[in-house]
Structures are given as structure tokens and as C-alpha cells.
Short mmCIF file of N, CA and C in Angstrom, two decimals:
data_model
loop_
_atom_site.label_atom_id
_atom_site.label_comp_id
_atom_site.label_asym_id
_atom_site.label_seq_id
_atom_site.Cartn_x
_atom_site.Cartn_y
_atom_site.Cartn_z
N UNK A 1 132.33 91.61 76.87
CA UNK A 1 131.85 90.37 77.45
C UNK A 1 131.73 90.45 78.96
N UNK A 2 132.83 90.88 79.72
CA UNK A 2 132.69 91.37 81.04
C UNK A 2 131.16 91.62 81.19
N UNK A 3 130.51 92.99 80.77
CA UNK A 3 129.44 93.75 80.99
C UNK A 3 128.54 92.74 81.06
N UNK A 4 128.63 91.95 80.14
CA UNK A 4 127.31 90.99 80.19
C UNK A 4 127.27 90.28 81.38
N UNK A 5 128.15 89.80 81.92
CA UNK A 5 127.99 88.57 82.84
C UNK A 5 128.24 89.39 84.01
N UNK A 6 128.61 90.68 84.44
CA UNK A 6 127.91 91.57 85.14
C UNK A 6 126.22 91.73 85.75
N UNK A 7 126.11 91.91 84.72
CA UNK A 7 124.33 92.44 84.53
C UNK A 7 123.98 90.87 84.58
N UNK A 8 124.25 89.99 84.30
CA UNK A 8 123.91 88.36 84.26
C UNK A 8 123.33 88.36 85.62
N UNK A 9 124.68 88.28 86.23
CA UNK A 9 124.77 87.90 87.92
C UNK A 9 123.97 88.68 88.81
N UNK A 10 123.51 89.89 88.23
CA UNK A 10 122.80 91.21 88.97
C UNK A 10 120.97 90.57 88.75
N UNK A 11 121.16 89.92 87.52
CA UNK A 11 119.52 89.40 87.46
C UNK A 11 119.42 87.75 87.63
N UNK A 12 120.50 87.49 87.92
CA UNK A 12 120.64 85.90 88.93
C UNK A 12 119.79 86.37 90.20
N UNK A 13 120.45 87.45 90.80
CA UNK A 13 120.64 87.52 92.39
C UNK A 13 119.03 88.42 92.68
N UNK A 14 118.50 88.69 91.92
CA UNK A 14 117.38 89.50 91.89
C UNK A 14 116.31 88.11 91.89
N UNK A 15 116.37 87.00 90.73
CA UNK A 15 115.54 86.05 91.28
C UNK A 15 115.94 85.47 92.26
N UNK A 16 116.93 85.23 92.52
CA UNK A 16 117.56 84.36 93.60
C UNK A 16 116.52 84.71 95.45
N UNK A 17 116.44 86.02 95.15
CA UNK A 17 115.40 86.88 96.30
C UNK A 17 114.16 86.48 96.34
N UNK A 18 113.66 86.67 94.97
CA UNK A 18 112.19 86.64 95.23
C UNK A 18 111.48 85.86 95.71
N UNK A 19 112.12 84.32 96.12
CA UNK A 19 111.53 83.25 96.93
C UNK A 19 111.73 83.62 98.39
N UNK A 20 112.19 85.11 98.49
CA UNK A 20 112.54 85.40 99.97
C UNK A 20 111.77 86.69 100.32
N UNK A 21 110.88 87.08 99.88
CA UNK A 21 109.93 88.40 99.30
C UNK A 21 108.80 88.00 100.63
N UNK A 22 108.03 88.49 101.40
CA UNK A 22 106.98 88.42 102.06
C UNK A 22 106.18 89.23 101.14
N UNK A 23 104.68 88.18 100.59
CA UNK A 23 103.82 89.38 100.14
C UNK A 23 102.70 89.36 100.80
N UNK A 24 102.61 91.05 100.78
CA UNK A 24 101.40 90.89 101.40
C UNK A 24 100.07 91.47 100.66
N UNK A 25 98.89 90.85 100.93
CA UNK A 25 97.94 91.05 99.46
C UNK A 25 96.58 90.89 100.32
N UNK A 26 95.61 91.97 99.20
CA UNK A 26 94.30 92.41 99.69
C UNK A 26 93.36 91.64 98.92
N UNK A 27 92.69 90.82 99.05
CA UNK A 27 91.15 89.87 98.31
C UNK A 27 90.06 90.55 98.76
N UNK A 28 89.39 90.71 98.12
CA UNK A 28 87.92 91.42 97.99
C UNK A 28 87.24 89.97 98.28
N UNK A 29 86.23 90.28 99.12
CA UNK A 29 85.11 89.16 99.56
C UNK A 29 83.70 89.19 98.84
N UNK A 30 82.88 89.88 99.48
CA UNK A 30 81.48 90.36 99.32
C UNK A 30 81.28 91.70 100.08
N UNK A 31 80.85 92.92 98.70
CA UNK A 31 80.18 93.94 99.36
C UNK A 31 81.53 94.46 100.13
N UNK A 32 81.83 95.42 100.94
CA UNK A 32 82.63 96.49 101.37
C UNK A 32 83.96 95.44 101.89
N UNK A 33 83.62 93.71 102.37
CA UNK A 33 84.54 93.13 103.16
C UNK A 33 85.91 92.63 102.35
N UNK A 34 86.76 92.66 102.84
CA UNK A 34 87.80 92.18 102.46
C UNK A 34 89.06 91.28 103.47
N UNK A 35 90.11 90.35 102.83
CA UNK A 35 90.79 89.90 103.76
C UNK A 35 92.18 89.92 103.16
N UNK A 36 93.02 90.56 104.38
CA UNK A 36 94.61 90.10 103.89
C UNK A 36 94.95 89.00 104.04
N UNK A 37 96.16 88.66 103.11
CA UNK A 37 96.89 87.49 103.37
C UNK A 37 98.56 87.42 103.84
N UNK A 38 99.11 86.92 104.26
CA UNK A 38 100.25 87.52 104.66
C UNK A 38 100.99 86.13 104.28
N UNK A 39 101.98 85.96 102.90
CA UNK A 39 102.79 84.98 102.69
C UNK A 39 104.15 85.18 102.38
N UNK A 40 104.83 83.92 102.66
CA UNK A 40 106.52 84.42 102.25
C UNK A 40 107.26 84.78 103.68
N UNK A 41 106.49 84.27 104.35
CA UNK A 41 107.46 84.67 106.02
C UNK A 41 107.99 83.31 106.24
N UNK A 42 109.50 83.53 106.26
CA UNK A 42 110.52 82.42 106.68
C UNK A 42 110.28 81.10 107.86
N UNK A 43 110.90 80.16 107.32
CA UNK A 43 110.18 78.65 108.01
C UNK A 43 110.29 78.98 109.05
N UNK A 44 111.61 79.42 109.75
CA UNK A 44 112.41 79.52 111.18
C UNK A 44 111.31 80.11 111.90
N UNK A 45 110.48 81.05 111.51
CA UNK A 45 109.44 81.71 112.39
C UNK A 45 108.31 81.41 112.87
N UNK A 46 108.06 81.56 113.93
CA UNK A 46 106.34 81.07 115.05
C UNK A 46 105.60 81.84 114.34
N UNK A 47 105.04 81.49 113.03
CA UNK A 47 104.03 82.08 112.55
C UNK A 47 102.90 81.86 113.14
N UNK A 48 102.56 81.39 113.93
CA UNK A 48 101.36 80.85 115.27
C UNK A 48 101.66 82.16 116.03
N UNK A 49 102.76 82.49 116.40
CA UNK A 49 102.85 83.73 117.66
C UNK A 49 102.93 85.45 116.80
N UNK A 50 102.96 85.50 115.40
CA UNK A 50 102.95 86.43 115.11
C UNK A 50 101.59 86.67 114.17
N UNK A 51 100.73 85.47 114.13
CA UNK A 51 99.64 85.96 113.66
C UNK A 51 98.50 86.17 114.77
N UNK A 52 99.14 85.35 115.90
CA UNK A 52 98.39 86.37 117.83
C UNK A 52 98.84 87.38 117.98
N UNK A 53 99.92 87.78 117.25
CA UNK A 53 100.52 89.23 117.66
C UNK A 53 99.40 90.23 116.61
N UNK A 54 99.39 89.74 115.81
CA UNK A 54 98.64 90.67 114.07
C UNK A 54 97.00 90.70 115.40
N UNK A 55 96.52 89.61 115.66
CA UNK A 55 95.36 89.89 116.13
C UNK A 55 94.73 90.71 117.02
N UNK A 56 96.11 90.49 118.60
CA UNK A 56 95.89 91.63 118.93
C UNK A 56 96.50 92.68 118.88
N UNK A 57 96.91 93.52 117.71
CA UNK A 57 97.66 94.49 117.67
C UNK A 57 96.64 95.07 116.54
N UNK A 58 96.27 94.87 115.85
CA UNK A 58 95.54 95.09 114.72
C UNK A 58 93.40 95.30 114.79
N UNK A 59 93.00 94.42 116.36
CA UNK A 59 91.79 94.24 116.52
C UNK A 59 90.77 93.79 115.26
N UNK A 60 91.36 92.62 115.20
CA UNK A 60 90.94 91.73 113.74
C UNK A 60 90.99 90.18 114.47
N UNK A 61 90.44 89.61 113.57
CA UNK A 61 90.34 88.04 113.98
C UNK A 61 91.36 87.70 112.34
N UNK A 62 92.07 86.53 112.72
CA UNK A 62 93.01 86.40 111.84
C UNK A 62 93.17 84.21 112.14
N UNK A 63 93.61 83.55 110.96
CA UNK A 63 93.28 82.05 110.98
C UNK A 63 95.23 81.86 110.24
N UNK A 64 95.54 80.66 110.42
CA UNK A 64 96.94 80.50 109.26
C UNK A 64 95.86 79.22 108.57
N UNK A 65 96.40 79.37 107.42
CA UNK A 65 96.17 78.26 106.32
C UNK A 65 97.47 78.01 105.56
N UNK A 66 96.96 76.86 104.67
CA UNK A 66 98.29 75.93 104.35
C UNK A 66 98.01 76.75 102.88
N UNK A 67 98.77 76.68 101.71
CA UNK A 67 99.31 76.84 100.20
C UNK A 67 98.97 75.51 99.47
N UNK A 68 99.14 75.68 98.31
CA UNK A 68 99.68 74.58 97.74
C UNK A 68 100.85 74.19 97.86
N UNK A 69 101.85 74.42 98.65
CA UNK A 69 103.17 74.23 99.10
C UNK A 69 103.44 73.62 99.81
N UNK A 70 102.56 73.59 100.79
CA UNK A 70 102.19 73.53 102.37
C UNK A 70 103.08 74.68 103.24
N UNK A 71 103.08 75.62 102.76
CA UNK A 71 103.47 76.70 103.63
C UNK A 71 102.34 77.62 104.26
N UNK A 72 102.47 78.14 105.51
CA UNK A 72 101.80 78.85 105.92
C UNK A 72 101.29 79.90 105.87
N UNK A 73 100.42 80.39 105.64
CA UNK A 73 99.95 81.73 105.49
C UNK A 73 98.93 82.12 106.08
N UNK A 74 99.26 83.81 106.69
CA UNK A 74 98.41 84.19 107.65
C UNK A 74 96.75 85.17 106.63
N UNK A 75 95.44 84.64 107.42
CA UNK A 75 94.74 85.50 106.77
C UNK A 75 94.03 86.19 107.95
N UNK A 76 94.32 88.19 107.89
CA UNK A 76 93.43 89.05 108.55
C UNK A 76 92.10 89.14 107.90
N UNK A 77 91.71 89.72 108.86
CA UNK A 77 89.97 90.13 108.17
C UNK A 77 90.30 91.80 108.08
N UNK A 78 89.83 92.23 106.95
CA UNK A 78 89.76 93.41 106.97
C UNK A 78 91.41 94.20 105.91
N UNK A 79 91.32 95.29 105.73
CA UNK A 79 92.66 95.69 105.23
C UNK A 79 93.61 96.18 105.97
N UNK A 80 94.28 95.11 106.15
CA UNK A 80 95.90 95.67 106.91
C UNK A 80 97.33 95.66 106.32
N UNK A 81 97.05 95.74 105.44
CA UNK A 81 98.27 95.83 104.72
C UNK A 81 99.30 96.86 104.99
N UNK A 82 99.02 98.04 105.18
CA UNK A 82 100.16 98.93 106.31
C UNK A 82 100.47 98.53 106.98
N UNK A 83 99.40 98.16 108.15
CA UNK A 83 99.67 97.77 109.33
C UNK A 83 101.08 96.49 109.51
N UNK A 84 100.41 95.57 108.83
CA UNK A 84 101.41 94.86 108.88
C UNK A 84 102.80 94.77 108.29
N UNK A 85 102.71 96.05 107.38
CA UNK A 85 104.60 96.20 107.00
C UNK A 85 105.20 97.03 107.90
N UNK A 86 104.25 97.76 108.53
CA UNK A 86 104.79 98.29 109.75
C UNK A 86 105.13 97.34 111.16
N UNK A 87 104.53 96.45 111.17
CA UNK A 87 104.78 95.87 112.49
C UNK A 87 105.67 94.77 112.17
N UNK A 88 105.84 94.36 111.10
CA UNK A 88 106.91 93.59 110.67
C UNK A 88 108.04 94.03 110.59
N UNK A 89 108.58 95.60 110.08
CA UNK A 89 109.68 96.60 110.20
C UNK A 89 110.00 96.52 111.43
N UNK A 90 109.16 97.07 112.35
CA UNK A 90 109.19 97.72 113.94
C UNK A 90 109.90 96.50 114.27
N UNK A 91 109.26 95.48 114.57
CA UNK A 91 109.91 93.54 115.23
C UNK A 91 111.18 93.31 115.06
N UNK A 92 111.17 93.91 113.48
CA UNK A 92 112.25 93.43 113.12
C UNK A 92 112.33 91.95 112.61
N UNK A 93 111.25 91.87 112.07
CA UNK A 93 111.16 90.54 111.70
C UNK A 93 111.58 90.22 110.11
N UNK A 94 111.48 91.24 109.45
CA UNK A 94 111.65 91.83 107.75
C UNK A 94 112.23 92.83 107.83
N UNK A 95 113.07 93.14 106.75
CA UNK A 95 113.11 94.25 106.50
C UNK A 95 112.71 94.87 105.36
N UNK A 96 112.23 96.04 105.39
CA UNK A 96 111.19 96.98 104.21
C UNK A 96 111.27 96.80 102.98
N UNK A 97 112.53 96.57 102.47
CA UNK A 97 112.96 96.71 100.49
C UNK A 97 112.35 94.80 100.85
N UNK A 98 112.06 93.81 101.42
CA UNK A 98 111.85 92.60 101.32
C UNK A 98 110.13 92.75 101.42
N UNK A 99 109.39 93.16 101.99
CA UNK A 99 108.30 93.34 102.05
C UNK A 99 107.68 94.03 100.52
N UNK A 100 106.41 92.72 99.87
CA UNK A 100 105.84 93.73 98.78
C UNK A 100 104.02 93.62 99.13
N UNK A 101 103.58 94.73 99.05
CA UNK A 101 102.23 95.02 98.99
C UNK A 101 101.26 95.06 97.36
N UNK A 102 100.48 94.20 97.32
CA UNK A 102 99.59 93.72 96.69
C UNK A 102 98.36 94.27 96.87
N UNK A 103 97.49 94.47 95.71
CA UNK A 103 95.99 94.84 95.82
C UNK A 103 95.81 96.51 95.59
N UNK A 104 94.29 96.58 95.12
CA UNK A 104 94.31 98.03 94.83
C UNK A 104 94.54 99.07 94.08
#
């Protein structure tokens, strides 16, 4: 009985995360274009100052839009999906096992 409620608590704490997951995900537009989206970045954060950071760090034009949540989410033009688990690592704004990549 132990074992069970072991492994219980191990897949409690696994969903318990995933509302804490940044994903980041690639949409196909028209023809070669595409746009990332960047969701799941914590309230506490100037998502206004880190999607000016994505813009100019990345040389993309980039907008935030609302969810059905009303949470924010950032959209690049183009595929950056490296880019941005890298510059999110580097900041220190995420860390890597929290970051998931979508698309492709």
C-alpha cells in the first residue's frame, strides 16, 4: 500500500506543474510563413518588456494577445522557438526541464 501512494503523490506533483510549463509553439500561416506563440510565462513578469526584448534580440516584429483566460501571450513572426528557450534559460527567467516546445 505504501508503493501506491508513493507513485500517487509523484503523479499529483507532475500535474500539479503543468499549469507552470511555458509552451512554446509553431502555427503555420500561409505558404512558407509561420508564427510563434509564447504561453505559460508567470503573472509576476513584464511580459510587455520581454516580448521588446524577443523583438529586438530575435529581428522579428512580435504583438501580446489575450487567451481565453485572459492571460497573455506573446506572438513572434517567424520560427523562434530555439531562440526563445534559449533566451529564456540565459535571463534566467525559466528554467529548461519547465520550458516545452511544440510544432513540427
Amino acid at each position: 500500500m505504501g508503493v501506491e501512494h508513493a507513485f500517487q503523490d509523484a503523479a499529483d506533483e507532475k500535474g500539479g506543474t503543468q499549469g507552470e510549463k511555458v509552451h512554446v509553439r509553431v502555427q503555420q500561416r500561409n505558404g512558407r510563413k509561420c508564427i510563434t506563440t509564447v504561453a505559460g510565462l508567470a503573472d509576476d513578469l513584464d511580459v510587455k518588456r520581454i516580448c521588446k526584448a524577443f523583438k529586438k534580440n530575435f529581428s522579428c516584429n512580435g504583438a501580446l494577445q489575450k487567451d481565453e483566460e485572459d492571460k497573455e501571450v506573446i506572438q513572434l513572426s517567424g520560427d523562434q522557438r530555439t531562440n526563445v528557450k534559449e533566451f529564456l534559460v540565459d535571463q534566467e527567467i525559466c528554467h529548461s526541464d519547465t520550458i516545452v516546445l511544440h510544432g513540427f
